[in-house]
PDB file of C-alpha atoms and ligand atoms in Angstrom:
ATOM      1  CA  UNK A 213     -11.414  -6.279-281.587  1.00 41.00           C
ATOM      2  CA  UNK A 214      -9.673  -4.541-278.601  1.00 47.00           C
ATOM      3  CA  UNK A 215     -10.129  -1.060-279.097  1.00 62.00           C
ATOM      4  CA  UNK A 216      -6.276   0.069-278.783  1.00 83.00           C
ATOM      5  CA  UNK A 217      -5.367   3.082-276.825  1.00 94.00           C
ATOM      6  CA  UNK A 218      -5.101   6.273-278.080  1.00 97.00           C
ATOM      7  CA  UNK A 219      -1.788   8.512-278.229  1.00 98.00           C
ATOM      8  CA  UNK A 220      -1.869  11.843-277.817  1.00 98.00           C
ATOM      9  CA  UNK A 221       1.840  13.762-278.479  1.00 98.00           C
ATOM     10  CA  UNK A 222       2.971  17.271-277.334  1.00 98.00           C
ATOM     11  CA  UNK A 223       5.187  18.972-280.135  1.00 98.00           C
ATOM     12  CA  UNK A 224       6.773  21.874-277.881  1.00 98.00           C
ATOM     13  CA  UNK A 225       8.559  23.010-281.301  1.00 98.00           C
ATOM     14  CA  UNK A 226      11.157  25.633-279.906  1.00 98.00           C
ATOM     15  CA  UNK A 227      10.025  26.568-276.821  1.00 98.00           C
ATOM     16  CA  UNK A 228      10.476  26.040-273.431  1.00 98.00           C
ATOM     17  CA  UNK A 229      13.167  26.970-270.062  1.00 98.00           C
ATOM     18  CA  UNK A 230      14.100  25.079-267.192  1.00 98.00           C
ATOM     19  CA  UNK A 231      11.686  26.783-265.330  1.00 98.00           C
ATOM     20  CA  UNK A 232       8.846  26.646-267.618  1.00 98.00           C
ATOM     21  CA  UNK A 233       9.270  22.602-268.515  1.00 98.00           C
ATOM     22  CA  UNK A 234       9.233  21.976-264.497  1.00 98.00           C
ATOM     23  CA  UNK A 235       5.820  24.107-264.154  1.00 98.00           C
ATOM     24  CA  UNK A 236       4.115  23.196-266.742  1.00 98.00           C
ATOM     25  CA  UNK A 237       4.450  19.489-266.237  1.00 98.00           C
ATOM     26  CA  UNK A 238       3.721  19.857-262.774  1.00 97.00           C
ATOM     27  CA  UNK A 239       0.659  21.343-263.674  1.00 97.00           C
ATOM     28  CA  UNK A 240       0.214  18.573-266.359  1.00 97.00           C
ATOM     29  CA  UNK A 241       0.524  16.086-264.068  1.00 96.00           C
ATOM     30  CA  UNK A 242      -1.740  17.820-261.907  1.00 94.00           C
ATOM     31  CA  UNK A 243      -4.340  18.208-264.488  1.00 94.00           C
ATOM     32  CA  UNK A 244      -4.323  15.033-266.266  1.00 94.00           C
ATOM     33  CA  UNK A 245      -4.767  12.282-263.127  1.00 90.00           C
ATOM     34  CA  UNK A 246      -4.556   9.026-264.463  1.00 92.00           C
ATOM     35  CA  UNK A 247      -5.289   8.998-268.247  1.00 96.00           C
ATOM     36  CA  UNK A 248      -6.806   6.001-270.167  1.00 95.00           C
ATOM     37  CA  UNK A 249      -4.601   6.756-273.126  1.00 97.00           C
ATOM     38  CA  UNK A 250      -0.821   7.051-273.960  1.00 98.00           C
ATOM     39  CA  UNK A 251       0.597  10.474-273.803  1.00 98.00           C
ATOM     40  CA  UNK A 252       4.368  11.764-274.666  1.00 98.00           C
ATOM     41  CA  UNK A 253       6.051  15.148-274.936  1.00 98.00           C
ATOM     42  CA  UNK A 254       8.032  15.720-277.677  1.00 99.00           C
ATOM     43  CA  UNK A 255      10.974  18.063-275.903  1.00 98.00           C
ATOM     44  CA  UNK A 256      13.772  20.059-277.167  1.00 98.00           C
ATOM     45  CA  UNK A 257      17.251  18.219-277.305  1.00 98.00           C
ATOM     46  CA  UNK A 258      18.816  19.932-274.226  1.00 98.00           C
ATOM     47  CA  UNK A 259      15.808  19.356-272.344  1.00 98.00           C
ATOM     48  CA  UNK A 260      15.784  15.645-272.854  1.00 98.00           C
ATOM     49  CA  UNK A 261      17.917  14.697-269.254  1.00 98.00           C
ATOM     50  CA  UNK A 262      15.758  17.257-267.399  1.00 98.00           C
ATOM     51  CA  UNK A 263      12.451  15.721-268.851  1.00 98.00           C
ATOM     52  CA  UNK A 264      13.378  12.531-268.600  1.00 98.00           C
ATOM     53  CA  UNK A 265      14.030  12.939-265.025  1.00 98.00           C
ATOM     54  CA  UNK A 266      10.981  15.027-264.508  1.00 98.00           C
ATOM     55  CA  UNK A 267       8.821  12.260-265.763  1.00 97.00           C
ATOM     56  CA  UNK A 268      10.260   9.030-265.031  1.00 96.00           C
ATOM     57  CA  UNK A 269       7.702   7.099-263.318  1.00 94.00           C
ATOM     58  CA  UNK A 270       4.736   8.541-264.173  1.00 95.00           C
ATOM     59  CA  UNK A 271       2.838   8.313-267.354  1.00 95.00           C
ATOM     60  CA  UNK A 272       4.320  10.561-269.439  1.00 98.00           C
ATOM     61  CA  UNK A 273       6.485   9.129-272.201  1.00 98.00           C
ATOM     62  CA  UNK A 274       9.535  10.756-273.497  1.00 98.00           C
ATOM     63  CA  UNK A 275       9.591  11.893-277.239  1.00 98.00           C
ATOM     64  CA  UNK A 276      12.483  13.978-279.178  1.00 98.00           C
ATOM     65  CA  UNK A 277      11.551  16.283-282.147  1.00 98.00           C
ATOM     66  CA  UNK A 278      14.133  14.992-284.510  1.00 98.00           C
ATOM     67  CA  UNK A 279      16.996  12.317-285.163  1.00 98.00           C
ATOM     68  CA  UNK A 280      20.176  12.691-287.131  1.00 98.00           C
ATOM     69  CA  UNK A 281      19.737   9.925-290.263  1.00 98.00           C
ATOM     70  CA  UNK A 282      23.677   8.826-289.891  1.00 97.00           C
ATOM     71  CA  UNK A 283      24.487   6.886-287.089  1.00 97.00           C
ATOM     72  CA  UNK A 284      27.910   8.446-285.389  1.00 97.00           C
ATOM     73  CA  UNK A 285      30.688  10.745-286.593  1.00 98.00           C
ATOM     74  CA  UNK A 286      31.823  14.009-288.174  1.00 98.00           C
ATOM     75  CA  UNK A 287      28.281  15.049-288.198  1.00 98.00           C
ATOM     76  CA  UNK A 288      27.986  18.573-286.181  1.00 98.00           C
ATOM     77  CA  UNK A 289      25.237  19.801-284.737  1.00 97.00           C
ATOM     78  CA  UNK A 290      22.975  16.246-284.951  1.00 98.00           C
ATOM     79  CA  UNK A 291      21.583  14.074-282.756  1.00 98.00           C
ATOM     80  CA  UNK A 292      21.763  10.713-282.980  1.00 98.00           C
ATOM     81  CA  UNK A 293      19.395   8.109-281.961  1.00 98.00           C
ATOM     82  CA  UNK A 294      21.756   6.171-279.691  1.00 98.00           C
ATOM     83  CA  UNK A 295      22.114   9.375-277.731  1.00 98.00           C
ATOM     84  CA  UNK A 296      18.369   9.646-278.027  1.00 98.00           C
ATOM     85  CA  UNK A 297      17.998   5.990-276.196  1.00 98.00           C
ATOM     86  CA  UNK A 298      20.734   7.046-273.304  1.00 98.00           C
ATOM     87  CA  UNK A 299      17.675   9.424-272.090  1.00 98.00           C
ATOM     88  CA  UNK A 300      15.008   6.959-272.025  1.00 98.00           C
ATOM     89  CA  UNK A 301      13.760   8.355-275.244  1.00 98.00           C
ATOM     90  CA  UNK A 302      10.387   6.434-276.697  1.00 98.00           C
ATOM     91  CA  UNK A 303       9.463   8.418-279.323  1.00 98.00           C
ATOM     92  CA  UNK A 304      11.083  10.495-281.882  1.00 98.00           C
ATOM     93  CA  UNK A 305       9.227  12.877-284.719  1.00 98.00           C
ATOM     94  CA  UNK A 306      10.601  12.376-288.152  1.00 98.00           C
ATOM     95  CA  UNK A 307       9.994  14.658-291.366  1.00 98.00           C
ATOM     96  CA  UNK A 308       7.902  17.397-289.456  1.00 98.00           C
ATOM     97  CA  UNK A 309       6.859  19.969-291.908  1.00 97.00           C
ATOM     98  CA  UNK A 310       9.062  22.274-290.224  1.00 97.00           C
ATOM     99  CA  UNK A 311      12.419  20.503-290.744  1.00 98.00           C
ATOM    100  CA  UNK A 312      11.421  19.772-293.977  1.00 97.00           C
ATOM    101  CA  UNK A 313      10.087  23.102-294.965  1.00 96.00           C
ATOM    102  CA  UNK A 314      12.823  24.934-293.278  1.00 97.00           C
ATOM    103  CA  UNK A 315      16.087  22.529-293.502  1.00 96.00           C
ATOM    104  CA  UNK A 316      15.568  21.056-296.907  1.00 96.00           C
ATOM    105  CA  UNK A 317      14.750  17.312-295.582  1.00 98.00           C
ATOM    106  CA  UNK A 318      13.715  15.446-297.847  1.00 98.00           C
ATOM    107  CA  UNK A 319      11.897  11.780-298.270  1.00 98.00           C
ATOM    108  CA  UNK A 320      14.622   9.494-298.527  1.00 97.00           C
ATOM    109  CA  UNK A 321      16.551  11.401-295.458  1.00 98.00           C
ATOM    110  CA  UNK A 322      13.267  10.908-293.609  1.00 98.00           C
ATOM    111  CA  UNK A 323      12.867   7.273-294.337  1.00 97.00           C
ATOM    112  CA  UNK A 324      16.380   6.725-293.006  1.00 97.00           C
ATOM    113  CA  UNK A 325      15.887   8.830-289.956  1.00 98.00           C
ATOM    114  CA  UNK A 326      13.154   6.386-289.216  1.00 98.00           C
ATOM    115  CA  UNK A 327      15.319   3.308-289.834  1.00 97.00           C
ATOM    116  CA  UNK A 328      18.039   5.056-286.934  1.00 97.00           C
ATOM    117  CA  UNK A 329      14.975   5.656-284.623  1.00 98.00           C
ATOM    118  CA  UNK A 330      13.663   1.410-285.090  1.00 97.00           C
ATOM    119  CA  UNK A 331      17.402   0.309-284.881  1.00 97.00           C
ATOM    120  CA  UNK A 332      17.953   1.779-281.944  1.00 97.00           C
ATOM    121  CA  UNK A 333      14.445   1.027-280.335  1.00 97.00           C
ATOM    122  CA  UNK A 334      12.555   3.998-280.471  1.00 98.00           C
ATOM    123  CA  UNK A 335       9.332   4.476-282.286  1.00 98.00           C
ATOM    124  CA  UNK A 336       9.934   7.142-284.828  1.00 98.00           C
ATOM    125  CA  UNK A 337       6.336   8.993-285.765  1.00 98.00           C
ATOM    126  CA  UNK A 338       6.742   9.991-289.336  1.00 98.00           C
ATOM    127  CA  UNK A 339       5.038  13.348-290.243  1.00 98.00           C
ATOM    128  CA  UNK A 340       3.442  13.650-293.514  1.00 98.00           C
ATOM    129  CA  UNK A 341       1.059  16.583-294.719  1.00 98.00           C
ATOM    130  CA  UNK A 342      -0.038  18.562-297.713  1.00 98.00           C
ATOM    131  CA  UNK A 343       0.457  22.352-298.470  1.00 96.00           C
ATOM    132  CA  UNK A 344      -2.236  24.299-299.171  1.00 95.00           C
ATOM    133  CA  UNK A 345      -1.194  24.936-302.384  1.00 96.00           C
ATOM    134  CA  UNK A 346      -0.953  21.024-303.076  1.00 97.00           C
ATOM    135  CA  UNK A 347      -4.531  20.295-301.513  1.00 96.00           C
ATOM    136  CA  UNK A 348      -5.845  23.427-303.630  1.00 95.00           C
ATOM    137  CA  UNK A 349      -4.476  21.217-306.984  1.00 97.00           C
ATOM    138  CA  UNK A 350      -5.682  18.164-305.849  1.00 97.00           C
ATOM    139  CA  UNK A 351      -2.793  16.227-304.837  1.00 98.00           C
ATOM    140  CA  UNK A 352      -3.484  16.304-300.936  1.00 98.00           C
ATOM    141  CA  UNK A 353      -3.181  11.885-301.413  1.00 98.00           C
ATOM    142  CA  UNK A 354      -0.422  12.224-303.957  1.00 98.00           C
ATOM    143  CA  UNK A 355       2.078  14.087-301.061  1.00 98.00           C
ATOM    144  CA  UNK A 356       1.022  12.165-298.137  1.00 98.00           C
ATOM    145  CA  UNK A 357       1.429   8.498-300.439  1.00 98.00           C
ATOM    146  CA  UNK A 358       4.277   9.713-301.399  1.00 98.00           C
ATOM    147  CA  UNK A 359       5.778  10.698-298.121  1.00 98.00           C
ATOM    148  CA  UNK A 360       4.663   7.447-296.530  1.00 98.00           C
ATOM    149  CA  UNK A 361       5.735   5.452-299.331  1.00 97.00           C
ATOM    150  CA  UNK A 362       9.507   5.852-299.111  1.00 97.00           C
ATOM    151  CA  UNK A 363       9.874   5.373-295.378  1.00 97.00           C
ATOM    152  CA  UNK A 364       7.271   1.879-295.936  1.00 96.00           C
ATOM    153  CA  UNK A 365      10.016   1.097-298.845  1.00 94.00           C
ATOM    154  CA  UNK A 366      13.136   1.927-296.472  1.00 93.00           C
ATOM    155  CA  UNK A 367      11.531   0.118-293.617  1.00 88.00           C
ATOM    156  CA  UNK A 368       9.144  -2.619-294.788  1.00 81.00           C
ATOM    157  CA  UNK A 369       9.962  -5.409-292.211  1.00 84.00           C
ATOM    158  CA  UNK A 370       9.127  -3.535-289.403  1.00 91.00           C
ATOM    159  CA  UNK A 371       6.931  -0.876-290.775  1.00 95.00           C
ATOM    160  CA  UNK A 372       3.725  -1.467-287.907  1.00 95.00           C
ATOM    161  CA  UNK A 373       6.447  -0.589-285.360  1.00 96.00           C
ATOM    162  CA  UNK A 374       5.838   3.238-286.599  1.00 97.00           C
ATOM    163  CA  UNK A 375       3.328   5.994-285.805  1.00 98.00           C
ATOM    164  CA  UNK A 376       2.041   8.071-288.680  1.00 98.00           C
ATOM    165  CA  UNK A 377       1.015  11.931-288.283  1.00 98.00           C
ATOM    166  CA  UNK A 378      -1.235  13.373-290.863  1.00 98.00           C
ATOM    167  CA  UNK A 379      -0.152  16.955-290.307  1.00 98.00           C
ATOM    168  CA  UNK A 380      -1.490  19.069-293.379  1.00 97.00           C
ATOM    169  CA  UNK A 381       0.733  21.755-293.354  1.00 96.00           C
ATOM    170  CA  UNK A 382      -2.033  24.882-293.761  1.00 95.00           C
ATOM    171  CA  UNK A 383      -3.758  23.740-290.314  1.00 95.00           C
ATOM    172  CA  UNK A 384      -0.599  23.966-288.249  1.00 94.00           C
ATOM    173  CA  UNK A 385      -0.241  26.857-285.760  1.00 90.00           C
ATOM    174  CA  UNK A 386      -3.210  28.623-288.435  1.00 90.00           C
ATOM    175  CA  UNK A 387      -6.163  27.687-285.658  1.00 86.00           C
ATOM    176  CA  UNK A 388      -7.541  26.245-289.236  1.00 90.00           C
ATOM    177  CA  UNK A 389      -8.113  22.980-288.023  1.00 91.00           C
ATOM    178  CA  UNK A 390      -9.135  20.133-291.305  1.00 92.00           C
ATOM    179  CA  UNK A 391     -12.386  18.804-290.424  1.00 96.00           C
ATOM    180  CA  UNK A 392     -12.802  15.601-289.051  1.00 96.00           C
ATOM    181  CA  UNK A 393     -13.893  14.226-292.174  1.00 97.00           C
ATOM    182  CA  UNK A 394     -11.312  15.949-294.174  1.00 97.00           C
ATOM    183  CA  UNK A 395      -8.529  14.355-291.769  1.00 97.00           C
ATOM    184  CA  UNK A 396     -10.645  10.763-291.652  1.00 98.00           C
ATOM    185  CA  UNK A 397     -10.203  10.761-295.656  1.00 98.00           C
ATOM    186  CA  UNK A 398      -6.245  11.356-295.249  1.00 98.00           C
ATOM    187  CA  UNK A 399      -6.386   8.548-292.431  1.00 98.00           C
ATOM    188  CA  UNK A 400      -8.201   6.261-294.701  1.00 98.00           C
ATOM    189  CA  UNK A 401      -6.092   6.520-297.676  1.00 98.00           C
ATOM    190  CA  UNK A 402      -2.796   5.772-295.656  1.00 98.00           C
ATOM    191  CA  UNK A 403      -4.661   2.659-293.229  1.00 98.00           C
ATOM    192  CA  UNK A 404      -4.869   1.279-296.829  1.00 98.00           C
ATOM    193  CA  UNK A 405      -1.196   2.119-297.675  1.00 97.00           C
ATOM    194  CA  UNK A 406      -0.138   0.552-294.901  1.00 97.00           C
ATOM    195  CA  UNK A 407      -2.348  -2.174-295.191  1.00 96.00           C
ATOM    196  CA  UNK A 408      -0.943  -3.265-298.278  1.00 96.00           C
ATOM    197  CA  UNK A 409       2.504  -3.101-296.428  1.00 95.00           C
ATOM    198  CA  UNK A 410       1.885  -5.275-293.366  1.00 95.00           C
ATOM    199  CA  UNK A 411      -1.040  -7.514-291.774  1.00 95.00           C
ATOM    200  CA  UNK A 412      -0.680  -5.381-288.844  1.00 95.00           C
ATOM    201  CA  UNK A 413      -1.881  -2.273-290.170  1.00 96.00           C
ATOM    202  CA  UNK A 414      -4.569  -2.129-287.574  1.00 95.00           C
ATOM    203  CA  UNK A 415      -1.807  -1.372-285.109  1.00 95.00           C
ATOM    204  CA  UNK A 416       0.008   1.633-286.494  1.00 97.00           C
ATOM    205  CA  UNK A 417      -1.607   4.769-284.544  1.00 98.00           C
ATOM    206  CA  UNK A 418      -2.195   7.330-287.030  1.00 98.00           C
ATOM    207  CA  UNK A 419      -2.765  11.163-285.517  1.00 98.00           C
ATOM    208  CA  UNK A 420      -3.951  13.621-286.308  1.00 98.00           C
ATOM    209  CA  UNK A 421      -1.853  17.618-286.097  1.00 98.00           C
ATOM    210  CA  UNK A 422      -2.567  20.460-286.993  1.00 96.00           C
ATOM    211  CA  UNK A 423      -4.084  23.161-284.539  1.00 95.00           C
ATOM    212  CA  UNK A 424      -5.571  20.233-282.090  1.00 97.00           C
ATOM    213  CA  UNK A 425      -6.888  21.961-279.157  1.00 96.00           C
ATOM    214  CA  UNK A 426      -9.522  21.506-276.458  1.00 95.00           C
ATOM    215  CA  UNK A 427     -12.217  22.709-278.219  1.00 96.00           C
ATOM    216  CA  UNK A 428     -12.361  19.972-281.195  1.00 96.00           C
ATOM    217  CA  UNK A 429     -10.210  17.611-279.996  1.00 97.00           C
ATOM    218  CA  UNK A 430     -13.061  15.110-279.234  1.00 97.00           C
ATOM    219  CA  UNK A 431     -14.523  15.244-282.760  1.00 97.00           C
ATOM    220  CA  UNK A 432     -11.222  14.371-284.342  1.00 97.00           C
ATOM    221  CA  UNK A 433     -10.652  11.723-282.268  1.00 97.00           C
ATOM    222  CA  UNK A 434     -14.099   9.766-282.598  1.00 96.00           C
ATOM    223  CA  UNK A 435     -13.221   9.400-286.502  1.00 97.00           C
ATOM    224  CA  UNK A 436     -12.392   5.653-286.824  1.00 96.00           C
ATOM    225  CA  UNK A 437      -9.215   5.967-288.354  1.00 97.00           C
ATOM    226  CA  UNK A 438      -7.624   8.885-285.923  1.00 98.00           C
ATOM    227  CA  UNK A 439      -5.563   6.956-283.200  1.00 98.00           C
ATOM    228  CA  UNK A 440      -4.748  10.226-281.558  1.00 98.00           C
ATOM    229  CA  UNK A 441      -2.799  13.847-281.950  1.00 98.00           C
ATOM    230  CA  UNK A 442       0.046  15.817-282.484  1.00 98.00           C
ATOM    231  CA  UNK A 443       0.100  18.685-280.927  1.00 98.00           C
ATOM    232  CA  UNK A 444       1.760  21.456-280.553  1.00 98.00           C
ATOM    233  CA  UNK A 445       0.524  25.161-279.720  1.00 97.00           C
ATOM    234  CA  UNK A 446      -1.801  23.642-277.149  1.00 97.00           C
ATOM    235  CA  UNK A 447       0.675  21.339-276.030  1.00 98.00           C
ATOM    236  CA  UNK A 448       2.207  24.355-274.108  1.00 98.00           C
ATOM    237  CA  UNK A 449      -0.936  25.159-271.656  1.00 98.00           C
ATOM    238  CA  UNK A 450      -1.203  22.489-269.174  1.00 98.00           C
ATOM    239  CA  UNK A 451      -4.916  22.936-269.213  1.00 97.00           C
ATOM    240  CA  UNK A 452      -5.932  22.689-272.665  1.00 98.00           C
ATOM    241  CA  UNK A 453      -3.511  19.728-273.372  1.00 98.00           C
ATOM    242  CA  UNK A 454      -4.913  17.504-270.069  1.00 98.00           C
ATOM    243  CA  UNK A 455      -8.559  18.964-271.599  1.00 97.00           C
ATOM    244  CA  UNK A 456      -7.551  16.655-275.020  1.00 98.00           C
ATOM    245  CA  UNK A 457      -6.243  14.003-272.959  1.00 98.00           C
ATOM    246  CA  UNK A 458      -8.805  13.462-271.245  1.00 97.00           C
ATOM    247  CA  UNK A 459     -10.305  13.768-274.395  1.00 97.00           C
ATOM    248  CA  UNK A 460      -8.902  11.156-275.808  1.00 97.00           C
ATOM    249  CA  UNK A 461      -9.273   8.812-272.556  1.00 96.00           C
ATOM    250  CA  UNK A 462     -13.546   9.453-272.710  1.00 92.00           C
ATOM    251  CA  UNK A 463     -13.405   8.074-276.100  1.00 86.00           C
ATOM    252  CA  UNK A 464     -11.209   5.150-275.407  1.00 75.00           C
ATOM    253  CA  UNK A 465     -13.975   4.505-272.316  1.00 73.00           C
ATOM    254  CA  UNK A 466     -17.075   4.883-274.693  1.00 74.00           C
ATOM    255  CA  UNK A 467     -15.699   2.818-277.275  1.00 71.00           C
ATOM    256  CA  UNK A 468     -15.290   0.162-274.594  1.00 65.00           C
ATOM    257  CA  UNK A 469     -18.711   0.072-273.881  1.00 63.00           C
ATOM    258  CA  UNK A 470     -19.749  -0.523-277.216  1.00 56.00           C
TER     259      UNK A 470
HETATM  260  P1  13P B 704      -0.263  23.340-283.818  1.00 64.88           P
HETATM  261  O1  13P B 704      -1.038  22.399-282.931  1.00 64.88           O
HETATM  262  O2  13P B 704       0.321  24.495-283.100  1.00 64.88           O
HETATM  263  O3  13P B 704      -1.043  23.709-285.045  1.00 64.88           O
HETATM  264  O4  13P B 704       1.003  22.499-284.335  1.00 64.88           O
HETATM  265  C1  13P B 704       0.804  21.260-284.896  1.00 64.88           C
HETATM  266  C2  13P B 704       2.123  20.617-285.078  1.00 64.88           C
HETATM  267  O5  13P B 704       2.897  20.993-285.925  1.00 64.88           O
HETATM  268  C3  13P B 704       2.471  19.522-284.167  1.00 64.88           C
HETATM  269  O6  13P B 704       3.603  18.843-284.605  1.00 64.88           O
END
């Protein structure tokens, strides 16, 4: 089997200026050369045009952080995927832990933010993670099934044109990083999921979040069922984030060789 590529994803969260997207991906592209995996940034709304423009060419992909589930109208204050797709948008982040932490979304509102993202073209990558309190009761496979299980329900014909983020919710921005086996068990239990969904399972990259930096980046991503990261603290520091691309690209090139 071709080994496919891995993805690596920049969540920027809230952060960012004119000035500091222009430098920093300067420096990215600087840092990173030619990679031997996929890479995206994952960009805050009013920095989509500037981003786009910043990295059309080249082989940084564009990614938003989130995608209004209703399609047009008296909706204020979202963003809808058609508007996503107007700024060469290829990737969109569904049901992060923040948004659904902080703005009450919930499964069924994530499974139809992922059916806007595939009808309009872009890949949505749906987050799905345990709290700490939920791993600490056992129920760590519970949550994530459960998460993954109503966008697979909303979105079953198409469901291996997604990306799934394991994301548990007590490694992100903690520098508590679940170890590789502890994310390779989560990864396991939704291949399977998935599996049972569609023959293409095999193609659905599953990453890995949650305080990914340059230090155990390559661990992570030698497991066999992480396809790549999400990631967002080091995501902002051009040379950690081209240290886990590149990363990412030595695996791809010893796994060739095998
Ligand atoms: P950190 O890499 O800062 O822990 O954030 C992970 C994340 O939430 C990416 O979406």
């Amino acid at each position: 089997m071709t080994q496919k590529k891995k993805l690596i994803v920049g969540n920027w969260k809230m952060n960012g200026s004119l000035q500091f997207n222009a430098q920093l991906l300067q420096a990215l592209c600087d840092g990173m050369g030619q990679p031997d995996c996929a890479v995206a940034v994952a960009v805050p709304a009013p920095y989509l045009a500037q981003v786009q423009s910043l990295v059309a060419g080249g082989a940084i992909a564009l990614a938003a952080q989130d995608v209004s589930q209703h399609e047009a109208g008296a909706f204020t204050g979202e963003v809808s995927a058609g508007m996503l797709r107007d700024f060469g948008t290829r990737y969109v982040l569904v049901g992060h832990s923040e948004r659904r932490q902080y703005h009450g979304e919930t499964d069924a509102g994530v499974a139809a933010k992922a059916q806007r993202a595939l009808a309009a073209g872009i890949t949505p990558i749906v987050c799905v993670g345990e709290t700490l309190a939920e791993r600490e009761a056992g129920q760590t496979q519970a949550v994530v099934k459960r998460q993954l299980a109503a966008v697979i329900h909303a979105n079953g014909h198409c469901i291996s044109e997604i990306v799934v983020a394991y994301e548990p919710v007590w490694a992100i921005g903690t520098g508590r990083t679940a170890t590789p086996e502890q994310a390779q068990e989560v990864h396991a239990v939704l291949r399977a999921q998935l599996a049972a969904a569609t023959e293409h399972a095999d193609r659905v990259p599953l990453l890995y979040g949650g305080s990914m930096n340059a230090a155990n980046a390559a661990q992570l991503l030698t497991q066999q069922d992480i396809d790549g990261g999400l990631v967002g603290g080091a995501s902002l520091k051009a040379a950690d984030f081209s240290q886990i691309i590149a990363a990412a690209s030595a695996n791809q090139a010893s796994a060739a060789t095998k």
